[in-house]
Coordinates of C-alpha atoms in Angstrom, one line a residue:
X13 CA -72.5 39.1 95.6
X14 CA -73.9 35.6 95.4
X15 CA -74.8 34.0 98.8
X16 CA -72.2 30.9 99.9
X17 CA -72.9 28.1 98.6
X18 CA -71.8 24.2 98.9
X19 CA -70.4 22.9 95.6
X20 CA -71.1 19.6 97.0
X21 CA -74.2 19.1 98.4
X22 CA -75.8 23.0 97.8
X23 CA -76.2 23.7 101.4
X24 CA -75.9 27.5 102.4
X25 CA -74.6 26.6 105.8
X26 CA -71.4 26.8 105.8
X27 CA -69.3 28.6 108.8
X28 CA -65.7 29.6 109.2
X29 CA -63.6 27.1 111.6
X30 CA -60.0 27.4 111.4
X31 CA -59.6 29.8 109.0
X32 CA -61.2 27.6 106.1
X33 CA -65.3 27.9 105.4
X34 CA -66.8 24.4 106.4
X35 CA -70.0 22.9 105.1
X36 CA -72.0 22.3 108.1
X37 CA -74.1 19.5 106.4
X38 CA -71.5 18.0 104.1
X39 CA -68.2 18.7 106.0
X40 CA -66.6 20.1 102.7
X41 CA -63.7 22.7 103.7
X42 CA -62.8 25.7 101.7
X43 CA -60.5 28.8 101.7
X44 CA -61.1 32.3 102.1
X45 CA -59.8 32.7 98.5
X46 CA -62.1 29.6 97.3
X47 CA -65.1 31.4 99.7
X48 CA -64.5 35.1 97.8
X49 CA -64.3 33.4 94.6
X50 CA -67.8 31.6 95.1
X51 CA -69.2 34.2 96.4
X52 CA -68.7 37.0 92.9
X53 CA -71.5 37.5 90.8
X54 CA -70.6 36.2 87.0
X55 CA -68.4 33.8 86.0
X56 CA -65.2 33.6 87.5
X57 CA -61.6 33.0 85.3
X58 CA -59.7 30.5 88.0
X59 CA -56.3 29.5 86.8
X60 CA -54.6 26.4 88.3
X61 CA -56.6 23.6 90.2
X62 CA -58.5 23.9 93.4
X63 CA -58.3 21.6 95.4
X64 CA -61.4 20.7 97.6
X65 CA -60.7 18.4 101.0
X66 CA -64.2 16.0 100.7
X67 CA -62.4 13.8 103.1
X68 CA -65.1 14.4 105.9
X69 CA -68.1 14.0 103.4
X70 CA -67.1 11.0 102.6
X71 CA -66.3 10.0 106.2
X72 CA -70.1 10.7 106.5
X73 CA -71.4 8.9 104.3
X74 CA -68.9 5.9 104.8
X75 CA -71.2 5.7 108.4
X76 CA -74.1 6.6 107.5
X77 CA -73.9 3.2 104.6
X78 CA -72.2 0.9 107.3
X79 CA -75.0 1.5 109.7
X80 CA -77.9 1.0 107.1
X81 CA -75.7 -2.3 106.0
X82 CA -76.0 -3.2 109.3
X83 CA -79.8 -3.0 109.7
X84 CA -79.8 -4.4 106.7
X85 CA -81.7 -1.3 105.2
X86 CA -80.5 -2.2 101.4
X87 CA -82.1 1.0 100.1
X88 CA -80.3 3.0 102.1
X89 CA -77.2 0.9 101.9
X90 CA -77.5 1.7 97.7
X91 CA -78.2 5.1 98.9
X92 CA -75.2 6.1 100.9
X93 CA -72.4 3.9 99.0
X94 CA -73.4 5.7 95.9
X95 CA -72.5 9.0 97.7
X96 CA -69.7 7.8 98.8
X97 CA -68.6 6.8 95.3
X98 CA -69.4 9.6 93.6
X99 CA -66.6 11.2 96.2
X100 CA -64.1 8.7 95.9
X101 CA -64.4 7.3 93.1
X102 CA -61.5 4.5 94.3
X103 CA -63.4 2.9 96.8
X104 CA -63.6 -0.5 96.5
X105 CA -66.0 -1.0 99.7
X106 CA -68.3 1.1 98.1
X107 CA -68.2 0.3 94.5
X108 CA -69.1 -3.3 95.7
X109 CA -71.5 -2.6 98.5
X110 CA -73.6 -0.2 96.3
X111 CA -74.6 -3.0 94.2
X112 CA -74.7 -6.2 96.7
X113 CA -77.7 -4.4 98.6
X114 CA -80.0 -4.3 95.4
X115 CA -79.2 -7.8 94.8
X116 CA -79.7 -8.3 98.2
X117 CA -83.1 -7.1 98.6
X118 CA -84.0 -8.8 95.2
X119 CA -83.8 -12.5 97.3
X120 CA -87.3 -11.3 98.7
X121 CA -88.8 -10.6 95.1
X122 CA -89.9 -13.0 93.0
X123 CA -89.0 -11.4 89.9
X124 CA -86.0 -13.3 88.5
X125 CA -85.1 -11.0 85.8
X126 CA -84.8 -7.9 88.3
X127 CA -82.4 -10.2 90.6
X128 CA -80.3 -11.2 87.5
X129 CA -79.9 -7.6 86.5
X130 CA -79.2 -7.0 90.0
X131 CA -76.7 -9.9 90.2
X132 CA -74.9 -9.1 87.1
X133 CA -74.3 -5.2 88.4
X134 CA -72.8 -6.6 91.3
X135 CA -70.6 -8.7 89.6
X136 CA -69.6 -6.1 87.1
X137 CA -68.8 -4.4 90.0
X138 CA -66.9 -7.4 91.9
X139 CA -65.1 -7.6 88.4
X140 CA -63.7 -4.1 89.1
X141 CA -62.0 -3.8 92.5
X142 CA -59.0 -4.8 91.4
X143 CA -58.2 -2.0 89.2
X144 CA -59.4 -0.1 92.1
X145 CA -57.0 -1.4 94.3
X146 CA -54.5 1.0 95.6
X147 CA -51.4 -0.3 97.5
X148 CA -51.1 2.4 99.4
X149 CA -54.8 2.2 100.8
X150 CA -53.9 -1.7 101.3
X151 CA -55.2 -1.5 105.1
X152 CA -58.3 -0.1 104.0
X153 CA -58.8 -2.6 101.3
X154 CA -57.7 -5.5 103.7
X155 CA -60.6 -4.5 106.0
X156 CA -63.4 -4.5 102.6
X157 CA -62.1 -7.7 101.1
X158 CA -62.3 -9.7 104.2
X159 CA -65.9 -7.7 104.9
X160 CA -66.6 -8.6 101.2
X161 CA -66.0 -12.0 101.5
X162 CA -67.9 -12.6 104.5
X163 CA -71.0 -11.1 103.2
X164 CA -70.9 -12.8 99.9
X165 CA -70.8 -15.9 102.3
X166 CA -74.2 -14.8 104.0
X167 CA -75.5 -14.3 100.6
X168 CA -74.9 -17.5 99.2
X169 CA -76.3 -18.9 102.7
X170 CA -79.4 -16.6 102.5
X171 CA -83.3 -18.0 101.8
X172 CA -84.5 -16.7 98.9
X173 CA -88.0 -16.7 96.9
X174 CA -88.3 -19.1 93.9
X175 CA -90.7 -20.2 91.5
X176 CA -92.4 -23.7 91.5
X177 CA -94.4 -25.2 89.1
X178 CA -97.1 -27.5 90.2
X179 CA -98.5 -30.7 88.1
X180 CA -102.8 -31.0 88.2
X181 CA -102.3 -33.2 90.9
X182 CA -100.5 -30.2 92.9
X183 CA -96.7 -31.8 92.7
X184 CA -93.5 -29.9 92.2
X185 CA -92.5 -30.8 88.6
X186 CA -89.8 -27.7 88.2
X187 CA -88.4 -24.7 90.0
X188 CA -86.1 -22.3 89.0
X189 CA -84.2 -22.4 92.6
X190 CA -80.9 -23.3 90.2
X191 CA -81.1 -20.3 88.8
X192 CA -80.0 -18.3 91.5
X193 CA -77.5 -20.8 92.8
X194 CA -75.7 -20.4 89.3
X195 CA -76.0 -16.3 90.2
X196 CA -73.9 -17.5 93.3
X197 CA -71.7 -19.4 91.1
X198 CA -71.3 -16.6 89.3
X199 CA -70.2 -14.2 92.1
X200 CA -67.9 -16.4 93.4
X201 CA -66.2 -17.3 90.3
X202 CA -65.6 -13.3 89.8
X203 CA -64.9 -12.9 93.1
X204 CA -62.1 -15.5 92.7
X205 CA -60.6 -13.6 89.6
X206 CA -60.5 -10.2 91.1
X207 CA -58.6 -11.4 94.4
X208 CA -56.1 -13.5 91.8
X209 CA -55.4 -10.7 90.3
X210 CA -55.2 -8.2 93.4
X211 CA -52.7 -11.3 94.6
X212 CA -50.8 -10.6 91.6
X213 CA -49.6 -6.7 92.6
X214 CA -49.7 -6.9 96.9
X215 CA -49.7 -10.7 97.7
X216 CA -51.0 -11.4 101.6
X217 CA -52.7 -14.0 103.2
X218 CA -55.5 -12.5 104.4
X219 CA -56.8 -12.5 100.0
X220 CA -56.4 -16.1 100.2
X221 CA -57.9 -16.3 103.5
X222 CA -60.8 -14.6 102.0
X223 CA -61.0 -17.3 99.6
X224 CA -60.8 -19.8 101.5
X225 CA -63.9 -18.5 103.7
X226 CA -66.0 -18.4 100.3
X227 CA -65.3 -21.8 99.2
X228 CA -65.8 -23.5 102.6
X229 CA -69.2 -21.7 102.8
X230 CA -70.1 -22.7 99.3
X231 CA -69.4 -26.6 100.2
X232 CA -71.4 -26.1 103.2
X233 CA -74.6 -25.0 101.3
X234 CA -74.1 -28.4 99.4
X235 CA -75.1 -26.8 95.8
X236 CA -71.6 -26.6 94.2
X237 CA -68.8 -29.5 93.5
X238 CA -67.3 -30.4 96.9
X239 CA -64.4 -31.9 95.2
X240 CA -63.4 -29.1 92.8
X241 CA -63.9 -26.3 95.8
X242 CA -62.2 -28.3 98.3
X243 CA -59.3 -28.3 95.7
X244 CA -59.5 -24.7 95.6
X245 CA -59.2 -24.2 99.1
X246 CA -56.2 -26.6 99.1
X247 CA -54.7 -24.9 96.8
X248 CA -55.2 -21.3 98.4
X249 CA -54.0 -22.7 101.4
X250 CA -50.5 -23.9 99.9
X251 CA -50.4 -20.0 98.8
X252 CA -50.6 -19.1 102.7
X253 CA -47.7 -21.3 103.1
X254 CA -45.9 -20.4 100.3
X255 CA -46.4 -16.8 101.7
X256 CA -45.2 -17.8 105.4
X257 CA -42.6 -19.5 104.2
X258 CA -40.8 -16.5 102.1
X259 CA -41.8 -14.2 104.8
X260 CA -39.5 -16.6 107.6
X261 CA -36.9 -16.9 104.9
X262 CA -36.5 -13.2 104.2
X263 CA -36.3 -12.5 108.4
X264 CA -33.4 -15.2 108.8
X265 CA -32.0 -13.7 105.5
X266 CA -31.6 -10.2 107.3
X267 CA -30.4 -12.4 110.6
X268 CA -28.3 -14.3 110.3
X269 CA -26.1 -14.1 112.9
X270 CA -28.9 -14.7 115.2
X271 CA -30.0 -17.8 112.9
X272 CA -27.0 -19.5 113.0
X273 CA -26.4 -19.2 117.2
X274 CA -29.8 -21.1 117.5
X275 CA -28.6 -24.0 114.8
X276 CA -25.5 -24.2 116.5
X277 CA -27.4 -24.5 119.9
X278 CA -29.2 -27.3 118.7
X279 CA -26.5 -28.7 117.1
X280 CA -24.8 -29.6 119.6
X281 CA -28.1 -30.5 122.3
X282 CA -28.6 -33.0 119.9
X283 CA -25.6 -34.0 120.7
X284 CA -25.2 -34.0 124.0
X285 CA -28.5 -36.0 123.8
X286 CA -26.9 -38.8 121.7
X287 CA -23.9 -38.9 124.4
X288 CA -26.1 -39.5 127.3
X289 CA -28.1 -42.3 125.4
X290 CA -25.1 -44.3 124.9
X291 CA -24.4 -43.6 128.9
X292 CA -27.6 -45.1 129.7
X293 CA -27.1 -48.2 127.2
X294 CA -24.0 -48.6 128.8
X295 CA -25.1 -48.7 132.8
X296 CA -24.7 -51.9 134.7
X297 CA -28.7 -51.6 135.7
X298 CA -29.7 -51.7 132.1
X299 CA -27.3 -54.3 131.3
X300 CA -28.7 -56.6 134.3
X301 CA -32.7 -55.9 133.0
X302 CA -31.4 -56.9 129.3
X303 CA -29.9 -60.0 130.7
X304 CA -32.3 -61.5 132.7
X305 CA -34.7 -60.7 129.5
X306 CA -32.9 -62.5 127.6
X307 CA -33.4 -65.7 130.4
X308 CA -37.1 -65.7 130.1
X309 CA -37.3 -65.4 126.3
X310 CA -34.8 -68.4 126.1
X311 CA -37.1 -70.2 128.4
X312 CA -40.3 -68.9 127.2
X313 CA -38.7 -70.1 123.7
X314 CA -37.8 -73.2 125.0
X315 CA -41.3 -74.5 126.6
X316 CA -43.0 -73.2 123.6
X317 CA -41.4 -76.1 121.3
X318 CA -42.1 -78.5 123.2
X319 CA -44.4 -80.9 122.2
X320 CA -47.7 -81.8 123.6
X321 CA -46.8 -84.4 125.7
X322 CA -43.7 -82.7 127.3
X323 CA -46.0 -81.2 130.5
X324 CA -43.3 -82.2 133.1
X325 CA -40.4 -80.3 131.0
X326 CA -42.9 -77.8 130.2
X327 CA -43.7 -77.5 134.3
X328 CA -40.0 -77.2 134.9
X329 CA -39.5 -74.2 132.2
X330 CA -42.3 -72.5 133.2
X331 CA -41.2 -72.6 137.2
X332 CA -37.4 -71.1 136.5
X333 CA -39.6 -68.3 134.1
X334 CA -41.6 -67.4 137.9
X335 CA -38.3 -67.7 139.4
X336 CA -36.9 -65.0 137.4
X337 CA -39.6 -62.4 137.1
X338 CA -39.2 -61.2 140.7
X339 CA -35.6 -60.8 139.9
X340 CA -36.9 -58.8 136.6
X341 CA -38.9 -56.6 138.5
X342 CA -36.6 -55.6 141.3
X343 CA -34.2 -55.0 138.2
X344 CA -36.1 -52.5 136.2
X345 CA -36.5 -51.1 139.7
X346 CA -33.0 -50.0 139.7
X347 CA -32.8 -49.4 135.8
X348 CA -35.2 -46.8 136.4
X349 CA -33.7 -44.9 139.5
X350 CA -30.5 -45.0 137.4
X351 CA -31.6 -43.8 134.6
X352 CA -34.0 -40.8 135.7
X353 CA -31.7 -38.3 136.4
X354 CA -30.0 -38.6 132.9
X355 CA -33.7 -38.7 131.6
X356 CA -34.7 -35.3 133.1
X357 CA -31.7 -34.0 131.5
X358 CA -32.4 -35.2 128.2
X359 CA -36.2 -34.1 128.4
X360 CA -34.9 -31.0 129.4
X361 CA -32.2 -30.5 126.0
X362 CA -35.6 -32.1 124.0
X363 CA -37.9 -29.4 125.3
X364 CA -34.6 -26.5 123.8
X365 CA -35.2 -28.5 121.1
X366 CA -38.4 -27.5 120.5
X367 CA -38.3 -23.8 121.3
X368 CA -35.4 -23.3 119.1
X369 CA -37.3 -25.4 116.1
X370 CA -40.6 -23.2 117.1
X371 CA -38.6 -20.2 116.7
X372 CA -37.2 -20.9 113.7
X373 CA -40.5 -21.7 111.8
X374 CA -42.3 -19.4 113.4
X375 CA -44.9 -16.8 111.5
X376 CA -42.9 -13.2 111.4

């Protein structure tokens, strides 16, 4: 009998948990039939397809590659994610994060031919999440595109190390620093076609959010045409609102019943509003402040076309205006006592107004 062996990872630790043999240093899970069957010397005639649960090694090495993205430990970042690909061969955080650490660490090497043949893996592999995309992993993928996109962000916003060249007299007469902001370009042009066509099979906001965070950070860095980017993210924000908006449509389209109370509600508020306009147009109060308005504007009028030499008349006019603004005052006084109360109602139907139009138009 041969001794137990991992396919996996070739460790020899493995232990029975559960009735299944589990790889103590992989995680890898197999049967007792599987176990028996590794275990006979010679070659072995299996018929039919085994399958082997690697759901825990890849669970692993998923942590393992986070943490070391998070110390930013890009060997070990390549390291892991590569392990994790090789195990599921789908994953679209690893296909692209076990190419953006090399080109990661390359921004600290002055070698410009190793960072573009870091660059263009990593785009090659940008250029390929979208086949990899599985609906049915979508709220896995959400959490990698969005993680994607800000990291592509900190990339594009990273120092790197360039090249001058130097006259006799010690000036700067080239660099090749626009080298590696085209390699940016580069990303997030193919980052740009891969979410397009990922939009194309599960639409959602959060792609175009994505977007949206790239391009903004790209016309922060001041490298790249403001006005085509800023177009871009105009344009990717119209495809949030065209999003919301079907999104609202399709829940009033499966209510309603519900839809049409809250129209009829403010319907008629609106209304009722009108109604209580016309009653405060129509109160003696405000009839007495429009009146006496009138007066003064008559007079004010009046004085006004006079001519220069018309002080006395001018005197006169001016005297029955001061004779009538107490009279406005202590006027308004009572227009606005009478009309409060049918204010505070109206505010009041406004303020359902709103609520109603808020809940119609709200995000579902």
């Amino acid at each position: 009998m041969k001794q137990l062996t991992c396919e996996m990872c070739g460790s020899t630790d493995l232990m029975k948990q559960d009735g299944m043999f589990v790889c103590q240093s992989c995680g890898c899970k197999y049967s007792v039939e599987e176990a028996r069957k590794m275990m006979v010397e010679g070659t072995v005639d299996i018929k039919g397809t085994v399958q082997v649960d690697n759901s825990a090694f890849v669970k692993k090495y998923l942590e393992n590659a986070r943490r070391a993205k998070e110390k930013e430990d890009w060997e070990e970042t390549e390291k892991y994610y590569n392990m994790v690909e090789q195990n599921d061969p789908n994953n679209i955080e690893a296909i692209f994060y076990s190419a953006y650490g090399k080109a990661k660490a390359t921004l600290v090497d002055g070698d410009i031919y190793k960072r573009q043949a870091a660059f263009k893996v990593l785009q090659n592999c940008i250029s390929i999440i979208d086949d990899k995309f599985d609906v049915s992993r979508e709220e896995e993928n959400k959490t990698a595109i969005i993680s994607m996109s800000a990291d592509l962000c900190k990339m594009i916003l990273s120092n790197f190390v360039f090249t001058e060249w130097k006259n006799g007299y010690g000036v700067v007469t080239k660099t090749n620093k626009q080298e590696t902001y085209n390699m940016f370009a580069g990303l997030i042009a193919q980052f740009e076609e891969s979410i397009d066509n990922i939009a194309k099979i599960a639409d959602a906001a959060y792609l175009h959010e994505a977007l949206i965070l790239l391009f903004k950070t790209a016309v922060a860095t001041g490298n790249y045409n403001s006005s085509t980017l800023n177009g871009w993210v105009r344009s990717e924000q119209a495809k949030i609102d065209g999003l919301k908006k079907k999104e609202i449509e399709k829940y009033w389209e499966d209510h309603k019943e519900e839809k049409a109370q809250l129209e009829n509600e403010r319907s008629s508020l609106s209304d009722q509003i009108n109604s209580l306009n016309k009653n405060i147009d129509n109160l003696p109060e405000v009839s007495t402040v429009k009146r006496i308005e009138e007066q003064i504007a008559s007079l004010q009028k009046e004085k006004e076309s006079l001519g220069l030499f018309k002080g006395k008349e001018k005197k006169s006019l001016q005297a029955q205006i001061d004779n009538l603004t107490p009279s406005l005052s202590s006027a308004k006084n009572a227009r606005d006592k009478a009309v409060a109360p049918i204010q505070a109602e109206i505010t009041k139907m406004q303020n359902r107004i709103k609520e109603i139009d808020t809940e119609l138009t709200k995000d579902r």
